[in-house]
Each structure stands twice: as structure tokens, then as C-alpha cells.
XYZ file of C-alpha atoms in Angstrom:
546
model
C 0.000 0.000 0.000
C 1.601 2.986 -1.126
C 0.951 6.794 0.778
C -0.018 9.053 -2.000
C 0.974 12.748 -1.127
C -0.495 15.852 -2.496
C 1.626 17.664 -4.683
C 1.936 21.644 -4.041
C 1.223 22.267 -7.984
C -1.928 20.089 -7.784
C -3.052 22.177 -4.399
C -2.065 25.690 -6.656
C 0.174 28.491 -5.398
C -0.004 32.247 -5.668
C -0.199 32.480 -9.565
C -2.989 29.815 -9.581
C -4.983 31.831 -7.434
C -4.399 35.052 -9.286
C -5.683 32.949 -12.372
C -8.960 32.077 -10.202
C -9.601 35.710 -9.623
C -8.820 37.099 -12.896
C -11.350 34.282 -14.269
C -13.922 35.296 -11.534
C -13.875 38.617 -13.058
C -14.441 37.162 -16.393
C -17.683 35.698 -15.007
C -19.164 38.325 -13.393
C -18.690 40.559 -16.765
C -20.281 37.622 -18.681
C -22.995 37.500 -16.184
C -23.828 40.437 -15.763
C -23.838 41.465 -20.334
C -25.976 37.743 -20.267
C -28.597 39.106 -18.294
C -28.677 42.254 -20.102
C -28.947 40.240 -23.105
C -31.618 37.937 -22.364
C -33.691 40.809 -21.295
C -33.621 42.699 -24.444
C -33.971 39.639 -26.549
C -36.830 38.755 -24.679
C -38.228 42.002 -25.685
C -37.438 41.630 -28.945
C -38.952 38.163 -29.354
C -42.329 39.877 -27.783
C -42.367 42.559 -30.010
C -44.975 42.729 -33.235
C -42.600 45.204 -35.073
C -39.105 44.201 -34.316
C -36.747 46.464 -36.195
C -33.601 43.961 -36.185
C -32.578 40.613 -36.118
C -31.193 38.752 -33.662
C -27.747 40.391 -34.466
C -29.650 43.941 -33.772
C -30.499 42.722 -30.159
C -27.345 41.235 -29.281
C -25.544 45.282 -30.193
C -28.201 46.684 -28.117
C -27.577 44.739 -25.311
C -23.606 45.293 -25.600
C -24.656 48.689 -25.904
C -26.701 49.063 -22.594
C -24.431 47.229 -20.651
C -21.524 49.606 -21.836
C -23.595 52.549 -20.758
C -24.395 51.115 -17.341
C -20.335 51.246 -17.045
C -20.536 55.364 -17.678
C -19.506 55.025 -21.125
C -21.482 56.944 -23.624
C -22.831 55.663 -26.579
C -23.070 57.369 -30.186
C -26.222 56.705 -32.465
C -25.514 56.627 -35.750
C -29.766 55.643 -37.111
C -30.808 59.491 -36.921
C -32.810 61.696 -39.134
C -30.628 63.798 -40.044
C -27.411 61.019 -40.229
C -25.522 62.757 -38.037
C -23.764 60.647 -35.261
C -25.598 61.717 -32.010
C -23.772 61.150 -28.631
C -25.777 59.591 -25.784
C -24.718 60.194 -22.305
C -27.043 59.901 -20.059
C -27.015 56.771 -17.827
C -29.964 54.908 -16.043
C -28.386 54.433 -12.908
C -30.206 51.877 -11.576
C -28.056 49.290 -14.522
C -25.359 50.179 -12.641
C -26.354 48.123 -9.405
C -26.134 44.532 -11.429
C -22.043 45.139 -12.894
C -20.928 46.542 -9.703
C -22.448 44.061 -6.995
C -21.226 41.296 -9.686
C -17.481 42.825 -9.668
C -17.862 43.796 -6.033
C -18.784 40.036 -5.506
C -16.050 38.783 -7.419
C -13.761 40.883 -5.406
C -15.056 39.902 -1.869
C -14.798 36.250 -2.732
C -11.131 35.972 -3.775
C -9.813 37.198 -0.443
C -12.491 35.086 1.649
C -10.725 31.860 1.987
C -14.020 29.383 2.806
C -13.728 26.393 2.171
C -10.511 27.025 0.721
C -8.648 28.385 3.504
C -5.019 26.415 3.027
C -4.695 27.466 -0.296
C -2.860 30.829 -0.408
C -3.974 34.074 -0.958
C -3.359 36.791 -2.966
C -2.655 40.090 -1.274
C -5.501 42.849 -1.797
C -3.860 44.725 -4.499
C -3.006 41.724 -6.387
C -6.743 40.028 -6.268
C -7.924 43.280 -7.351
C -5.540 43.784 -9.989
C -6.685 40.179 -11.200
C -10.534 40.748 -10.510
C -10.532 44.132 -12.395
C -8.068 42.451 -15.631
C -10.403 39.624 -16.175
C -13.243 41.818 -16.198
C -11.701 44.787 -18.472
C -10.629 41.716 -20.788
C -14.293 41.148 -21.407
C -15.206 44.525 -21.444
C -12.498 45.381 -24.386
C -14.437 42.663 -26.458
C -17.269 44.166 -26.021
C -16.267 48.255 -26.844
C -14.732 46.327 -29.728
C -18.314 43.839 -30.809
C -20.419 47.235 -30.854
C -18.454 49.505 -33.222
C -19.824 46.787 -35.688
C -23.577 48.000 -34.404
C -26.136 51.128 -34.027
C -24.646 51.885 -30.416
C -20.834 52.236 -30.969
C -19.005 53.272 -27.664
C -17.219 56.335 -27.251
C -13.634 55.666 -27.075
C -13.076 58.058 -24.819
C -15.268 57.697 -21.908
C -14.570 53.503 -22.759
C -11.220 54.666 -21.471
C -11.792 56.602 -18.638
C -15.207 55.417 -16.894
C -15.451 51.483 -17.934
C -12.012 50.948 -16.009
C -12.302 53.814 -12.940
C -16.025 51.634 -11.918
C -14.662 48.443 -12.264
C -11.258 48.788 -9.831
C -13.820 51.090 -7.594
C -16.341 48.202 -7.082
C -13.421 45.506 -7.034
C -11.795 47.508 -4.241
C -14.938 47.700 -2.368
C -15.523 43.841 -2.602
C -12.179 43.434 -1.210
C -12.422 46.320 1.946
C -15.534 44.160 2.528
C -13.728 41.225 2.672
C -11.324 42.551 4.976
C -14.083 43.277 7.587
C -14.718 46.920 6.298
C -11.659 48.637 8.395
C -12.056 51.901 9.230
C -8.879 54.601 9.174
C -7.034 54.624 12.216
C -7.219 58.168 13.025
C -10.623 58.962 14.989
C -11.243 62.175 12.635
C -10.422 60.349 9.067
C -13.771 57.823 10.481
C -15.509 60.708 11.857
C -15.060 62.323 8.378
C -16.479 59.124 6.551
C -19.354 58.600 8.498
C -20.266 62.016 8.300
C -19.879 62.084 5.040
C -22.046 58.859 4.272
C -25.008 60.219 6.761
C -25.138 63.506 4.746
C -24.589 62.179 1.503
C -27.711 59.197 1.963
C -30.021 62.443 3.918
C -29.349 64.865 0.373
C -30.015 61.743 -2.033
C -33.421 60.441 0.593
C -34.515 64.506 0.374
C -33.944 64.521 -3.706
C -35.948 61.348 -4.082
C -38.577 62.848 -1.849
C -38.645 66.113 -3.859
C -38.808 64.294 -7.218
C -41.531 62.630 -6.059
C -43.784 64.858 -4.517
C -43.275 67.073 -8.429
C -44.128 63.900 -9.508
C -47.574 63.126 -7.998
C -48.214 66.546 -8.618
C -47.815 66.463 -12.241
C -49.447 62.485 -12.604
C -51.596 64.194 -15.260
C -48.769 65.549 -17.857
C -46.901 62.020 -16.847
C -50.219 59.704 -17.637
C -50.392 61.373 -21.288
C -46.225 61.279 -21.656
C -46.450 57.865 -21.046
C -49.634 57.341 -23.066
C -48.193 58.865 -25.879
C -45.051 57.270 -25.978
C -46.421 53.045 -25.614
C -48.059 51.496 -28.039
C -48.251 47.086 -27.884
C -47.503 45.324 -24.541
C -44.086 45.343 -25.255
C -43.831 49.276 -25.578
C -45.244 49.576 -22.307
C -43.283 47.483 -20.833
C -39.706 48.907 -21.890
C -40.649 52.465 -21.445
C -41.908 51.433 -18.060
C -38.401 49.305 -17.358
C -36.662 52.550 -18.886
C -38.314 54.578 -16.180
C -37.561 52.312 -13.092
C -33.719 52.461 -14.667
C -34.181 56.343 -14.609
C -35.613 56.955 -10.667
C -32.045 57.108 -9.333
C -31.414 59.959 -11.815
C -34.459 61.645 -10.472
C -33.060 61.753 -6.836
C -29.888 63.235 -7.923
C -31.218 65.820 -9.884
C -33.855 66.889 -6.974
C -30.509 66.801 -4.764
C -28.939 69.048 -7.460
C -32.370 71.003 -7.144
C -32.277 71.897 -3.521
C -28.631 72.684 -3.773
C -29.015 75.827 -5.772
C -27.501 75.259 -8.901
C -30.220 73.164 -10.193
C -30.251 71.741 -13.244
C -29.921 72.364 -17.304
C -32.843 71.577 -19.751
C -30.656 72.218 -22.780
C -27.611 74.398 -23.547
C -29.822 77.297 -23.010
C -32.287 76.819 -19.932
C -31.737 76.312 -16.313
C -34.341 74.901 -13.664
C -33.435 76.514 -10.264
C -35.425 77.141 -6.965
C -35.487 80.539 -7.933
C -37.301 79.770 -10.818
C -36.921 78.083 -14.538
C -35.199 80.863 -16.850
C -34.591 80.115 -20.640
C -36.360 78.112 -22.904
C -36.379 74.144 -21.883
C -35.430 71.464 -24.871
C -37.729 68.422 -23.227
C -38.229 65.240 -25.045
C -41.670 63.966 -24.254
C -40.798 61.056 -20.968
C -43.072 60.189 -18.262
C -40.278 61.512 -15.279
C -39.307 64.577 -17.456
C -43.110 65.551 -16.670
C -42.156 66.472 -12.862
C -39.953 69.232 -14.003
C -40.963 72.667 -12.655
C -42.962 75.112 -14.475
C -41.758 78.259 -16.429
C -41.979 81.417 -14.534
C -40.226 82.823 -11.151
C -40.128 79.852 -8.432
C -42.902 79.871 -5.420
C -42.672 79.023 -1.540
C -42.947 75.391 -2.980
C -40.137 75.785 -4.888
C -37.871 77.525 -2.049
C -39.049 74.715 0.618
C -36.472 72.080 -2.013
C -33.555 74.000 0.381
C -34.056 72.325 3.335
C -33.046 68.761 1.970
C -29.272 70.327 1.980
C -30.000 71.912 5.463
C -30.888 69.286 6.941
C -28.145 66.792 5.427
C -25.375 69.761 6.541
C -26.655 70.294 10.099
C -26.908 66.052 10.257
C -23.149 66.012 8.599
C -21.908 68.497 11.483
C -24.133 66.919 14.108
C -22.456 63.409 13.586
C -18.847 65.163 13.766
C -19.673 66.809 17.176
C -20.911 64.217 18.457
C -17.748 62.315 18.015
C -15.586 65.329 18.994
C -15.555 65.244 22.559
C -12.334 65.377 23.441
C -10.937 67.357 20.023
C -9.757 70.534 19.792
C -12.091 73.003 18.263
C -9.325 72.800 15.116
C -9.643 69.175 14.948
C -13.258 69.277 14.940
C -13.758 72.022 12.330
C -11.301 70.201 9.950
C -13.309 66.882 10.569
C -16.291 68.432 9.500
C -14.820 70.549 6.559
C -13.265 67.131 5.171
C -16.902 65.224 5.881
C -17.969 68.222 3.394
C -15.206 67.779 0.646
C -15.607 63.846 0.570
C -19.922 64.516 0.431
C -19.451 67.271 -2.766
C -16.762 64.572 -4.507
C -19.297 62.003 -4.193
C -22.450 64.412 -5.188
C -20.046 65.050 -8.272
C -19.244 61.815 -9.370
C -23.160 61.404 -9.237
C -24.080 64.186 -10.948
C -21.607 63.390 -13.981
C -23.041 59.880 -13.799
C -27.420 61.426 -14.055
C -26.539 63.757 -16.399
C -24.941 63.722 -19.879
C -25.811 64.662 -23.476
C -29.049 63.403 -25.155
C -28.203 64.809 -28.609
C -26.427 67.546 -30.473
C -27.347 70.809 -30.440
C -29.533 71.973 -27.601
C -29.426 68.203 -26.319
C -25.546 68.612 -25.975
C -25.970 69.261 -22.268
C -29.042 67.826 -20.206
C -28.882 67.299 -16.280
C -26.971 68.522 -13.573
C -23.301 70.239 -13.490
C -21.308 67.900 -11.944
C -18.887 70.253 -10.844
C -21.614 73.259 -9.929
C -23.487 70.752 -7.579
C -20.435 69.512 -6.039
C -19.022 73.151 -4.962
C -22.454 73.510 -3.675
C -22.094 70.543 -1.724
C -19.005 71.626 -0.032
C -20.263 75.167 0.347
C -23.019 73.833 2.249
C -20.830 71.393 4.399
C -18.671 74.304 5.531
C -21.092 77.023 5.828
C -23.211 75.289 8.359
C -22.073 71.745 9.067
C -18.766 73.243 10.383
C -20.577 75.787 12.127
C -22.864 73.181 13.975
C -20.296 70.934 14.579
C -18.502 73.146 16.950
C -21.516 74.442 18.283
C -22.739 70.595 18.967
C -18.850 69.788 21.047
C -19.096 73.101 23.208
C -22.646 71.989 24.089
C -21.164 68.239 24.795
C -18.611 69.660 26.905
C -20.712 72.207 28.593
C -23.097 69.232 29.671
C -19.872 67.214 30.807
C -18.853 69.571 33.002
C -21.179 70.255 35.979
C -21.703 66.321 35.873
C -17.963 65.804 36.340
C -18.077 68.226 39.385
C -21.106 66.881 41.200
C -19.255 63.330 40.797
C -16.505 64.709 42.430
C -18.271 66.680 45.310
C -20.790 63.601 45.862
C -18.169 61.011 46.467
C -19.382 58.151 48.747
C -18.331 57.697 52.163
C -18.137 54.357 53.020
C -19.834 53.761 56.358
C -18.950 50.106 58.011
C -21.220 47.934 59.289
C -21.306 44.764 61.285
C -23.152 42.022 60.530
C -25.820 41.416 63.377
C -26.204 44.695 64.365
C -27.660 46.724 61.656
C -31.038 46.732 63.301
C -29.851 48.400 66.649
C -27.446 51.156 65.149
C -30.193 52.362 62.749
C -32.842 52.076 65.325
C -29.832 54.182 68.097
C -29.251 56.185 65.028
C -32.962 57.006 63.957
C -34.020 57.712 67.658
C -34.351 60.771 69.149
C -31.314 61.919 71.115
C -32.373 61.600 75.165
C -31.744 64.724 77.606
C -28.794 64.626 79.649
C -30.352 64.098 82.593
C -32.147 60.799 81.837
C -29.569 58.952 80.007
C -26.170 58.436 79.461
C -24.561 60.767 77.540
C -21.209 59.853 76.250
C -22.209 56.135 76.056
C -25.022 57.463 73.803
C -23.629 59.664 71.865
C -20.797 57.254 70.995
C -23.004 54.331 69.631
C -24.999 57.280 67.607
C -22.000 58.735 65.828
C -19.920 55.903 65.299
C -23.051 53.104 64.260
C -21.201 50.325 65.760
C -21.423 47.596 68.025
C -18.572 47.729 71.047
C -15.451 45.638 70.231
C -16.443 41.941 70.776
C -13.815 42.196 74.104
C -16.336 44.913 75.763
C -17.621 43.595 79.413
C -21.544 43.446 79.300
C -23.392 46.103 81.830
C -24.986 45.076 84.656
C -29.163 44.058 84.617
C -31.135 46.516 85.898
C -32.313 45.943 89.850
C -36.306 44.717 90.486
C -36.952 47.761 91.732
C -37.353 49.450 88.418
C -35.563 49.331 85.181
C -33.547 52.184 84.496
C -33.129 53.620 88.127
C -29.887 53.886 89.772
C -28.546 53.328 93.438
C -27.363 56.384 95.107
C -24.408 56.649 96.201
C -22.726 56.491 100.374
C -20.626 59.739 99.436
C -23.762 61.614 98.630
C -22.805 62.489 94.596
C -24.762 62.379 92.046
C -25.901 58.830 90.876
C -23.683 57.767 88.009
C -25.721 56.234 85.253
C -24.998 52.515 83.935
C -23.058 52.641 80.230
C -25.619 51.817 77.774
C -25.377 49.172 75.318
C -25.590 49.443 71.372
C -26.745 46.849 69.184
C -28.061 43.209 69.396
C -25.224 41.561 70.367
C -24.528 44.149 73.629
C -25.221 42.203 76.220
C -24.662 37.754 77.120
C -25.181 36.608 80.532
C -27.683 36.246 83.271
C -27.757 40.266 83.828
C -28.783 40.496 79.842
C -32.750 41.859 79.524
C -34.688 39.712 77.725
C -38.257 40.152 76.337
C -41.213 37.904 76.815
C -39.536 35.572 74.209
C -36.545 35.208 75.141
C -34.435 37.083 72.212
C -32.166 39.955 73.800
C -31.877 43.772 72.388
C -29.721 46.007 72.317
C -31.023 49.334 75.011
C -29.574 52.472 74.001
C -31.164 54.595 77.040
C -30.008 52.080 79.897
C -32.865 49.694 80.240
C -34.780 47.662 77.205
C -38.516 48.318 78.449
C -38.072 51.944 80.336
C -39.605 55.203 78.965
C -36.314 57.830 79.211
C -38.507 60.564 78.817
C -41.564 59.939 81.611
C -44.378 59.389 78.392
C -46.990 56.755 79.020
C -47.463 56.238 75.447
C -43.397 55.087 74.451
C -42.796 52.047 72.764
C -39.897 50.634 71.799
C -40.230 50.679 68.103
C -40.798 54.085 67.616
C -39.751 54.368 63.834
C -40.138 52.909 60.720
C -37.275 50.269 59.440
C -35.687 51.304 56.892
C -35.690 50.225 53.220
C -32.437 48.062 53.731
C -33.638 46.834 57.296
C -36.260 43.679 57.246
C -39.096 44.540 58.585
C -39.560 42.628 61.883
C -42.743 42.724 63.939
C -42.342 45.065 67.294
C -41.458 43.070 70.209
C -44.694 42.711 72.993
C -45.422 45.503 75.460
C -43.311 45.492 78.531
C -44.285 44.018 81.691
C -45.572 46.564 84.405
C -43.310 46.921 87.089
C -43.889 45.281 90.363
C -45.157 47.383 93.289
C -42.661 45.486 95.477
């Protein structure tokens, strides 16, 4: 019998797992055009009038999957045979490439199943990810110059490869366990950032809709206008699904001030729409304001930047409790440069040219609505940022003295005896002259039970508890030392009560009134909330007439 071993080329080294990821990239770019591909063909197949052949569907699909990479497209079928660019990209395609890069990314650095193979480093399995999927994205640019969708060379070479190595690098941060910088501000920064980037984009999408639902009329007859079979519904209604990202960005770019351009020659602002708009007829292009000087409706689109500036700076304060005001105020001023890159990139990504001509510019500025952006961050984020840490520290501060001033004593007690130095503490202090002072006052300020070495008192004589013998020398009767506590007293002199159990008797005597009042009992006070609450021993026996 004969040990077979495993050979290190048959488990793969470094190079075969750089192969694995550059062929995982592969597949997710072939996933990702397939589905593409099956969906238009699919429409195709449905369609009564289908302008194509199969070859037609396949270019169209190539062609939508390059523009969900940022690349823009050129249409060469118009009326007047001039190429016309197209730039505009739904943004919602973009979700299906980058999650299947991202994926791709994430699961060549998680080792699995397969965790004694080695490992590339991050760089490297990015490097790989992103090169098998750029290797299938080359073919691609190259299969549609031979169709009605040809892809800009240009943009093919900036965009396609920038969103790719983006979303591989986020699938492998992920799959490092998303670290976060090491320096508190740089995180501080980031979160900020992502709170008041997601609060502008949630207030755009709530703006665009709200202009939506109150222009459902113009929208219903756009969309009416534009369907005709099943089909046609259906792809202008996929179209505008694809689109509804690009609405939240421009209602972003809305409230930020600089608005939006209808054309090379009109502008849509809160201040109003000036110039005169070049709209194609579209369902979502019916929510677009109205010519004419902008109304209180209009002006209300500025708080969605107010509020994601004051949030921005509110999340930086918070987290600057223990910065220096310069810290803090360069936190929040870098939270505001990372937010207006980020509104930037998305503004360059919703907007683009639709045509020639007029068309040549149609969205938001990507550079106008990032300045904006930043000009918001620092004009009030950094502003409430400081303003939130001075508050912080402001609250701090009166807690952190009353800490110090109430600092707790701690006050010993023995076990046993709790019961008689709360009752000698909570007990009226007797007069001088019926009870013994200093032994008193001792057991009341000090709580405790004599040392365990103390000799007990004497019992008090039959004649009456509590009364002393005179003296032969004719001085003034000294009184007998009281005892404190349950445990004062052992022996045959100790009082007892009807039961047996012995007390401790502050005053001198268990059962005698110190202060001549017929109605004195014992337990005169309540137990406190620490203390069990026993029943009160019986009444006292009368004394003997003897």
C-alpha cells in the first residue's frame, strides 16, 4: 500500500490563485452582459414590429451594458445622419455590474472552504478581478463599433475601467471586515460624510416625487403617448424604473441651488426656470418645474441640503468630545469635501448629453453641484459641529463636578447589628439628665457595636428598670453605660423580652420610657428600606409594686 501525497502544484500556489480571480472577473462581466442580453432579446422576441434581427439585439444589449459602465454611446440611425452622442445613464443598470465585480472581489480574499490554499494580497486580487473583467469589457467596446450603439472611445477609457477597480476595491475592503482609518477624525469624516450624503439623495428622491404626484396628469399622457403594444409599455416602463435614481440626484442638485440644465440654453433653479427648456416627451421629465419665477414650494427644495449639513456636522460633534475646536472644524470641513466629490461623481453619472445641439448638455453640473455641496458642508455643518462639542462639553462639566463633590463615604457595618445602630441612630437623642450621655452619643455617631472584648453592663435591679442606686458619698448617681446593638449584652444580667431574644437598650434599660411618656414604645420608627421589617417586640411588663 503505497501513501499518495499531495503535490503543491496540484493544491495551486499564488499564480494559480491570481488565475482564479482574474477568471472570476471574467464571469461576473459575462454575467452580468448575459442578463442584459436575455432581457432585451426577450423584448425583442415579444415585439410585433421588431426592427432587427437577432444580431440587432445582441448590439443593443452590448450597448446598454456599456452605458451602465458610464460610457457613452453614439447613435448613428438618426434623421438627419448625423452621429448623435448619448450620455445619459440609467443608474439603476449600474447596481447589477458593480455588486457582480464587487462580488467577485469579496470572494477571492475570503478563503471558505478554501482556507489552506494561499492568498493573494488585496492589491493583487484586485488587480486580477478588475483584468479579467476589463478583458471582457475590451471585447465588447470592440463587438459594438460593428452595431447602431458604438461606444465612445473616450469615456470607454476613462469610466469602464475607474467603476470596475472602484467596485473591485470595495468587494475586497468588505472582505477585509470593512476597516475603518485609524485616526478617529479620518472615520468621523467618513461617516459624516455617508449620513449627509444618503439624507441629500433620501430629500432629492422625496422632492422628485412629490413634483411627480403633482404632475401624474402631464406624466399619464407622456407615457400614453409614448407606448403602443404590450411590449412598448413594458420597456418604457423598465426605462423609467432604470431612470428613478437619476431623479433623486437631480432633486438633490435642485435643492442645492444650482439646479439643473434643460438644454444648452435653460436652467431649472429654486429661484425659478429661466430660458427656454429642450424636453423630449418622458413620463419623469413631466415632474420638471414650471416656467416662470419659483414659489414658496419651490424655495421649501432648500431644506433637503439643510438638513443633510446640520446632520453632517451633528455626527462630527458628536464624536468630537475630546478634540480641539481645530480638529473638529477640519473633521467636518473634510466630511464636506468627501460629500461634494461624491455628489459630483453622481451628478456626472445622471446627467450627460441626449443629442447635439440643444441636447448637448441635459442634467446637472457635476462640478456646480459639487461646490455647492461643499459650500453647504462648511457654511453650516462646520458651524454646527462646533456648536454641537461646546454643548457636549458644557453638559460634561457640571456632571464631572457633582461626581466629584458627591463622592461616597463608606460607612462600616457589622453584621448582626444593623437593626440596633439604625434604630440608636434614627431615635431621638435623650436629655442629659435621663440617660447616658457619652455612652449614647458614641453608639450614635460611630453606628457600631462595642469591640467583641467589651464587658456586658450590669441588669437593671427589680426595683425598676432604668433607676440607679445612690451613692454612700452623697454624689450624684452615676448612670450605667448603655449598650448598642443586638449583640450588647450575654449573661444572666442580659434583659430579655417575653420571648426570650435579647436587644440592644440604648437609654439604659430595654422596656423603660427615658422621657416619663406613658405612650413610648420601643419601636418608635419605621425600618428602613435596607432593614427587614420585623414585627415590634410585645409591650413590657408593668413593674412590680414590690
Amino acid at each position: 500500500m503505497t501513501h499518495v501525497t499531495e503535490h503543491p502544484l496540484v493544491r495551486g500556489g499564488r499564480s494559480a490563485a491570481l488565475a482564479t480571480a482574474c477568471v472570476r472577473g471574467g464571469v461576473a462581466a459575462g454575467l452580468g452582459l448575459g442578463a442584459l442580453a436575455v432581457l432585451v432579446i426577450a423584448a425583442w422576441i415579444s415585439s410585433p414590429y421588431p426592427d432587427s434581427g437577432a444580431g440587432g439585439a445582441l448590439h443593443l444589449a452590448a450597448g446598454l451594458w456599456l452605458l451602465a459602465h458610464g460610457v457613452d454611446l453614439v447613435r448613428t440611425d438618426t434623421l438627419s445622419g448625423l452621429p448623435a452622442p448619448l450620455g445619459v445613464v440609467p443608474m439603476l443598470l449600474v447596481a447589477l455590474p458593480v455588486w457582480l465585480v464587487h462580488r467577485a472581489a469579496r470572494d477571492t480574499l475570503d478563503a471558505g472552504d478554501e482556507g489552506d490554499r494561499p492568498r493573494p494580497s488585496t492589491s493583487a486580487a484586485v488587480a486580477a478581478v478588475a483584468g479579467g473583467y476589463l478583458l471582457v469589457a475590451a471585447a465588447t467596446v470592440a463587438y459594438s463599433e460593428s452595431g447602431p450603439l458604438p461606444a465612445d472611445l473616450t469615456t470607454a477609457g476613462l469610466w469602464l475601467p475607474a467603476v470596475v477597480v472602484g467596485a473591485a476595491g470595495a468587494g475586497a475592503w468588505t472582505a477585509l471586515g470593512r476597516p475603518m482609518p485609524g485616526q478617529r477624525q479620518a472615520a468621523a469624516a467618513l461617516r459624516a460624510m455617508g449620513l449627509g450624503l444618503v439624507t441629500l439623495l433620501g430629500g432629492g428622491a422625496v422632492a422628485a416625487a412629490v413634483s411627480l404626484a403633482l404632475h401624474a396628469r402631464q406624466a399619464q399622457a407622456a407615457y400614453t403617448g409614448l407606448v403602443g403594444e404590450w411590449s412598448g409599455s413594458v420597456s418604457v416602463l423598465l426605462l423609467a424604473l432604470a431612470l428613478l435614481p437619476n431623479m433623486a440626484v437631480w432633486g438633490a442638485a435642485y435643492g442645492l441651488g444650482p439646479g439643473f440644465t434643460l438644454g444648452t440654453g435653460a436652467t431649472a433653479t429654486p429661484l425659478g426656470l429661466a430660458g427656454d427648456p429642450a424636453v423630449p416627451p418622458f413620463p419623469l421629465l413631466a415632474a420638471l418645474p414650471a416656467e416662470g419665477r419659483g414659489t414658496w414650494i419651490h424655495w421649501a427644495v432648500v431644506a433637503v441640503p439643510l438638513a443633510a449639513a446640520v446632520l453632517q456636522g451633528r455626527r462630527v460633534g458628536r464624536s468630537a468630545g475630546t478634540w480641539t475646536a481645530r480638529d473638529t472644524a477640519l473633521t467636518a470641513l473634510g466630511a464636506a469635501w468627501g460629500c461634494g466629490a461624491a455628489v459630483a461623481v453622481l451628478a456626472a453619472a445622471a446627467g450627460g448629453p441626449l443629442g447635439t445641439g440643444r441636447l448637448a448638455a441635459f442634467g446637472p453640473v457635476w462640478w456646480q453641484a459639487g461646490a455647492a455641496t461643499v459650500l453647504w458642508g462648511a457654511c453650516v455643518g462646520v458651524p454646527v459641529s462646533l456648536g454641537v462639542r461646546a454643548w457636549g462639553r458644557r453638559a460634561l462639566r457640571p456632571m464631572r463636578k457633582q461626581k466629584q463633590k458627591q463622592k461616597p463615604v463608606p460607612v462600616p457595618v457589622v453584621a448582626g447589628a444593623e437593626s440596633g445602630a439604625m434604630g440608636a441612630m434614627d431615635a431621638p437623642a435623650p436629655s442629659p439628665a435621663l440617660s447616658p450621655a457619652p455612652a449614647v452619643l458614641k453608639g450614635l455617631l460611630s453606628g457600631l457595636v462595642p469591640a467583641p472584648g467589651a464587658v456586658p453592663p450590669p441588669a437593671p435591679s427589680a426595683s425598676g428598670a432604668g433607676q440607679t442606686q445612690p451613692h454612700d458619698s452623697g454624689t450624684a448617681p452615676e448612670p450605667a453605660p448603655a449598650r448598642v446593638g443586638s449583640d450588647a449584652g450575654s449573661g444572666p444580667g442580659a434583659d430579655l423580652d417575653p420571648d426570650g431574644d435579647r436587644y440592644g437598650d440604648p437609654y439604659g434599660g430595654r422596656y423603660t420610657d427615658p422621657y416619663d411618656d406613658s405612650g413610648f414604645e420601643p419601636y418608635d420608627y419605621l425600618p428602613a428600606a435596607w432593614e427587614p421589617a420585623s414585627p415590634p417586640p410585645p409591650a413590657p411588663p408593668a413593674p412590680s409594686a414590690d
